[in-house]
Amino acid sequence: MTLRAALAATAGLAATAGLAHAGGLERPNAIAARAIGQGGAFVAIADDATAWHWNPGAAALAAANVVVGGELVIAPRSYTPIDAAGVRGPTQAPDTPVAPVPTLAIAARVSDRVTLGAGLWNPYGGQLRYQPTGAPAIDATTELVLEGVAGVAYRVSSRLAIGATARVGVGLFAVETTMRPVTSDVSGSGVGLGVGLGVAWRPHPRLAVGATWRSAMTIETTGEGELDLAGGLTLDMAHVQRWPQAVEVGVAVAATRALRVAAQLDWTGWSRFEELEVRFPAEPAADQLYLLDWQDSLTARVGVEWTATPALALRAGGYVDGNAVPDRTLERQYLDSTKLGGAVGVGLRVGRWRADVAFDLVAGPPRVVRDNRTQVGPWGTRANLAPGEHDGSVYTFALTFGRRL
């Protein structure tokens, strides 16, 4: 099996197809059932090995442990064209994406103050396919990253810890188009690097504060493309994935011995997505450029956990996730809007073992983009690319097993 074939097989497990945040390239609530069940408000209270994603500093305040789990994502969506006269065209819907997503992590104490560990997950990415209609369109896309991290956390005191991660991302890219500007089928893969920093502070036994920064990650993918030109051309291609940086700040309060409430605010730098560019170095005239002009977004979260017994915890959470994609560049592949999400979860503990399950639903009202071609006149590049009604939702089922080491 070639490296590219192996990466494509991995993508079958990692690509959360047709997602619902920032053009379908990130779920607003993801990575392990314990966090998902609390609406993703986990930065201040990350207490298992997935802290390497949520807050690397928190890994030094938690017991050594290993986490193995996955999420099943179901993401129906649809697009109905609507012209300037209000006439609705046939509704277009891809096969409902169903994708399993893995989560693996370990955190091990190497001294009283130092914790080392690693993790593997899919933080960003989507995969979607529509049946071609013959009209100019992007028919299928794959844009995702599978991320492996290595982390170190240092306990400064019993109340304060800091941590850092080195992140390696394997990026996969593919796009199939009909007359955009030519009919084509291109794909590639590549590797990029990033870092993460986190701080966890426990100023009082009932109060936890956390903050995390994850750097941007740039992945230069290379591969081949088939273009319907001059009887068919096969060319080497290059595409740069520019994944965003993110900042997350959270606080959690133990209202009683059994009830904890957490709140969190996330900022994601989606403005890095200025354009989707596919280059053909040997034939620059065949280069493809799709404007995106995405915007940075905010997500506000709240989560609660009630420890009913030492062996049973019940969780719930909700969030409001901001829109990153303007009307002008919204297409059926890149669904986004201001949306609401809600989650519930249950945790069971038996000795050193823990099992967590969660369910999350993110949805919002259909987004209607008007046909403004007559208003923009000769400035055709200002026209909305896909006028009509865009609708979709995401259902996530998560199961995670953990064990203290």
JSON list of C-alpha atoms in Angstrom, two decimals, residues 79-175:
[
{"chain": "A", "resi": 79, "resn": "TYR", "atom": "CA", "xyz": [-29.52, 23.02, -0.66]},
{"chain": "A", "resi": 80, "resn": "THR", "atom": "CA", "xyz": [-32.50, 24.45, -2.56]},
{"chain": "A", "resi": 81, "resn": "PRO", "atom": "CA", "xyz": [-31.69, 27.04, -5.26]},
{"chain": "A", "resi": 82, "resn": "ILE", "atom": "CA", "xyz": [-33.91, 30.14, -5.23]},
{"chain": "A", "resi": 83, "resn": "ASP", "atom": "CA", "xyz": [-33.67, 32.71, -8.04]},
{"chain": "A", "resi": 84, "resn": "ALA", "atom": "CA", "xyz": [-34.28, 36.46, -7.86]},
{"chain": "A", "resi": 85, "resn": "ALA", "atom": "CA", "xyz": [-37.99, 35.96, -8.59]},
{"chain": "A", "resi": 86, "resn": "GLY", "atom": "CA", "xyz": [-38.34, 33.60, -5.64]},
{"chain": "A", "resi": 87, "resn": "VAL", "atom": "CA", "xyz": [-38.70, 30.48, -7.78]},
{"chain": "A", "resi": 88, "resn": "ARG", "atom": "CA", "xyz": [-37.34, 27.42, -5.99]},
{"chain": "A", "resi": 89, "resn": "GLY", "atom": "CA", "xyz": [-35.37, 24.81, -7.88]},
{"chain": "A", "resi": 90, "resn": "PRO", "atom": "CA", "xyz": [-35.05, 21.11, -7.06]},
{"chain": "A", "resi": 91, "resn": "THR", "atom": "CA", "xyz": [-33.59, 20.41, -3.63]},
{"chain": "A", "resi": 92, "resn": "GLN", "atom": "CA", "xyz": [-30.08, 19.00, -3.76]},
{"chain": "A", "resi": 93, "resn": "ALA", "atom": "CA", "xyz": [-28.84, 16.72, -0.99]},
{"chain": "A", "resi": 94, "resn": "PRO", "atom": "CA", "xyz": [-25.72, 14.57, -0.73]},
{"chain": "A", "resi": 95, "resn": "ASP", "atom": "CA", "xyz": [-25.78, 11.08, 0.66]},
{"chain": "A", "resi": 96, "resn": "THR", "atom": "CA", "xyz": [-26.18, 11.63, 4.41]},
{"chain": "A", "resi": 97, "resn": "PRO", "atom": "CA", "xyz": [-22.62, 11.57, 5.71]},
{"chain": "A", "resi": 98, "resn": "VAL", "atom": "CA", "xyz": [-21.98, 9.04, 8.49]},
{"chain": "A", "resi": 99, "resn": "ALA", "atom": "CA", "xyz": [-18.41, 9.05, 9.80]},
{"chain": "A", "resi": 100, "resn": "PRO", "atom": "CA", "xyz": [-16.62, 7.37, 12.73]},
{"chain": "A", "resi": 101, "resn": "VAL", "atom": "CA", "xyz": [-13.98, 9.57, 14.39]},
{"chain": "A", "resi": 102, "resn": "PRO", "atom": "CA", "xyz": [-11.23, 8.14, 16.65]},
{"chain": "A", "resi": 103, "resn": "THR", "atom": "CA", "xyz": [-9.81, 9.59, 19.88]},
{"chain": "A", "resi": 104, "resn": "LEU", "atom": "CA", "xyz": [-6.67, 8.15, 21.53]},
{"chain": "A", "resi": 105, "resn": "ALA", "atom": "CA", "xyz": [-4.64, 9.73, 24.34]},
{"chain": "A", "resi": 106, "resn": "ILE", "atom": "CA", "xyz": [-2.28, 8.94, 27.20]},
{"chain": "A", "resi": 107, "resn": "ALA", "atom": "CA", "xyz": [-0.83, 10.98, 30.07]},
{"chain": "A", "resi": 108, "resn": "ALA", "atom": "CA", "xyz": [1.91, 9.51, 32.29]},
{"chain": "A", "resi": 109, "resn": "ARG", "atom": "CA", "xyz": [3.67, 10.95, 35.35]},
{"chain": "A", "resi": 110, "resn": "VAL", "atom": "CA", "xyz": [7.46, 10.90, 35.08]},
{"chain": "A", "resi": 111, "resn": "SER", "atom": "CA", "xyz": [8.01, 12.84, 38.34]},
{"chain": "A", "resi": 112, "resn": "ASP", "atom": "CA", "xyz": [5.99, 14.60, 41.02]},
{"chain": "A", "resi": 113, "resn": "ARG", "atom": "CA", "xyz": [5.78, 17.69, 38.81]},
{"chain": "A", "resi": 114, "resn": "VAL", "atom": "CA", "xyz": [6.18, 16.51, 35.20]},
{"chain": "A", "resi": 115, "resn": "THR", "atom": "CA", "xyz": [3.63, 14.68, 33.03]},
{"chain": "A", "resi": 116, "resn": "LEU", "atom": "CA", "xyz": [4.29, 13.47, 29.49]},
{"chain": "A", "resi": 117, "resn": "GLY", "atom": "CA", "xyz": [1.84, 12.14, 26.95]},
{"chain": "A", "resi": 118, "resn": "ALA", "atom": "CA", "xyz": [0.44, 11.97, 23.44]},
{"chain": "A", "resi": 119, "resn": "GLY", "atom": "CA", "xyz": [-2.84, 12.00, 21.57]},
{"chain": "A", "resi": 120, "resn": "LEU", "atom": "CA", "xyz": [-4.46, 11.39, 18.18]},
{"chain": "A", "resi": 121, "resn": "TRP", "atom": "CA", "xyz": [-7.67, 13.01, 16.86]},
{"chain": "A", "resi": 122, "resn": "ASN", "atom": "CA", "xyz": [-9.34, 14.81, 13.96]},
{"chain": "A", "resi": 123, "resn": "PRO", "atom": "CA", "xyz": [-9.76, 18.48, 14.99]},
{"chain": "A", "resi": 124, "resn": "TYR", "atom": "CA", "xyz": [-10.72, 19.88, 11.59]},
{"chain": "A", "resi": 125, "resn": "GLY", "atom": "CA", "xyz": [-12.02, 18.56, 8.33]},
{"chain": "A", "resi": 126, "resn": "GLY", "atom": "CA", "xyz": [-14.92, 17.51, 6.20]},
{"chain": "A", "resi": 127, "resn": "GLN", "atom": "CA", "xyz": [-15.77, 15.25, 3.30]},
{"chain": "A", "resi": 128, "resn": "LEU", "atom": "CA", "xyz": [-18.83, 15.69, 1.11]},
{"chain": "A", "resi": 129, "resn": "ARG", "atom": "CA", "xyz": [-20.15, 14.56, -2.28]},
{"chain": "A", "resi": 130, "resn": "TYR", "atom": "CA", "xyz": [-23.09, 15.74, -4.38]},
{"chain": "A", "resi": 131, "resn": "GLN", "atom": "CA", "xyz": [-24.27, 14.08, -7.56]},
{"chain": "A", "resi": 132, "resn": "PRO", "atom": "CA", "xyz": [-23.20, 16.27, -10.51]},
{"chain": "A", "resi": 133, "resn": "THR", "atom": "CA", "xyz": [-26.06, 18.19, -12.12]},
{"chain": "A", "resi": 134, "resn": "GLY", "atom": "CA", "xyz": [-24.16, 19.33, -15.20]},
{"chain": "A", "resi": 135, "resn": "ALA", "atom": "CA", "xyz": [-24.22, 22.93, -13.99]},
{"chain": "A", "resi": 136, "resn": "PRO", "atom": "CA", "xyz": [-20.99, 24.70, -12.95]},
{"chain": "A", "resi": 137, "resn": "ALA", "atom": "CA", "xyz": [-20.34, 23.57, -9.38]},
{"chain": "A", "resi": 138, "resn": "ILE", "atom": "CA", "xyz": [-17.95, 22.06, -6.87]},
{"chain": "A", "resi": 139, "resn": "ASP", "atom": "CA", "xyz": [-19.34, 18.52, -6.73]},
{"chain": "A", "resi": 140, "resn": "ALA", "atom": "CA", "xyz": [-17.14, 16.86, -4.10]},
{"chain": "A", "resi": 141, "resn": "THR", "atom": "CA", "xyz": [-14.58, 18.01, -1.56]},
{"chain": "A", "resi": 142, "resn": "THR", "atom": "CA", "xyz": [-12.25, 16.54, 1.03]},
{"chain": "A", "resi": 143, "resn": "GLU", "atom": "CA", "xyz": [-10.41, 19.00, 3.26]},
{"chain": "A", "resi": 144, "resn": "LEU", "atom": "CA", "xyz": [-9.23, 17.56, 6.58]},
{"chain": "A", "resi": 145, "resn": "VAL", "atom": "CA", "xyz": [-6.36, 17.06, 8.99]},
{"chain": "A", "resi": 146, "resn": "LEU", "atom": "CA", "xyz": [-5.59, 14.11, 11.26]},
{"chain": "A", "resi": 147, "resn": "GLU", "atom": "CA", "xyz": [-3.52, 15.40, 14.17]},
{"chain": "A", "resi": 148, "resn": "GLY", "atom": "CA", "xyz": [-1.01, 13.65, 16.42]},
{"chain": "A", "resi": 149, "resn": "VAL", "atom": "CA", "xyz": [0.33, 15.50, 19.47]},
{"chain": "A", "resi": 150, "resn": "ALA", "atom": "CA", "xyz": [3.12, 15.00, 21.99]},
{"chain": "A", "resi": 151, "resn": "GLY", "atom": "CA", "xyz": [2.78, 16.97, 25.22]},
{"chain": "A", "resi": 152, "resn": "VAL", "atom": "CA", "xyz": [4.54, 17.94, 28.41]},
{"chain": "A", "resi": 153, "resn": "ALA", "atom": "CA", "xyz": [2.92, 19.49, 31.49]},
{"chain": "A", "resi": 154, "resn": "TYR", "atom": "CA", "xyz": [4.59, 20.95, 34.58]},
{"chain": "A", "resi": 155, "resn": "ARG", "atom": "CA", "xyz": [2.89, 21.37, 37.97]},
{"chain": "A", "resi": 156, "resn": "VAL", "atom": "CA", "xyz": [4.20, 24.68, 39.30]},
{"chain": "A", "resi": 157, "resn": "SER", "atom": "CA", "xyz": [2.28, 24.21, 42.55]},
{"chain": "A", "resi": 158, "resn": "SER", "atom": "CA", "xyz": [-0.72, 22.29, 43.83]},
{"chain": "A", "resi": 159, "resn": "ARG", "atom": "CA", "xyz": [-2.92, 24.99, 42.28]},
{"chain": "A", "resi": 160, "resn": "LEU", "atom": "CA", "xyz": [-1.10, 26.00, 39.08]},
{"chain": "A", "resi": 161, "resn": "ALA", "atom": "CA", "xyz": [0.17, 24.06, 36.06]},
{"chain": "A", "resi": 162, "resn": "ILE", "atom": "CA", "xyz": [1.37, 24.88, 32.56]},
{"chain": "A", "resi": 163, "resn": "GLY", "atom": "CA", "xyz": [1.75, 22.71, 29.50]},
{"chain": "A", "resi": 164, "resn": "ALA", "atom": "CA", "xyz": [2.69, 22.61, 25.84]},
{"chain": "A", "resi": 165, "resn": "THR", "atom": "CA", "xyz": [2.20, 20.32, 22.85]},
{"chain": "A", "resi": 166, "resn": "ALA", "atom": "CA", "xyz": [3.97, 19.73, 19.57]},
{"chain": "A", "resi": 167, "resn": "ARG", "atom": "CA", "xyz": [1.37, 18.97, 16.90]},
{"chain": "A", "resi": 168, "resn": "VAL", "atom": "CA", "xyz": [1.88, 17.09, 13.64]},
{"chain": "A", "resi": 169, "resn": "GLY", "atom": "CA", "xyz": [-0.95, 17.28, 11.13]},
{"chain": "A", "resi": 170, "resn": "VAL", "atom": "CA", "xyz": [-1.48, 14.99, 8.14]},
{"chain": "A", "resi": 171, "resn": "GLY", "atom": "CA", "xyz": [-3.61, 16.87, 5.63]},
{"chain": "A", "resi": 172, "resn": "LEU", "atom": "CA", "xyz": [-5.77, 15.32, 2.91]},
{"chain": "A", "resi": 173, "resn": "PHE", "atom": "CA", "xyz": [-7.28, 17.33, 0.08]},
{"chain": "A", "resi": 174, "resn": "ALA", "atom": "CA", "xyz": [-9.47, 16.47, -2.91]},
{"chain": "A", "resi": 175, "resn": "VAL", "atom": "CA", "xyz": [-11.92, 18.36, -5.09]}
]
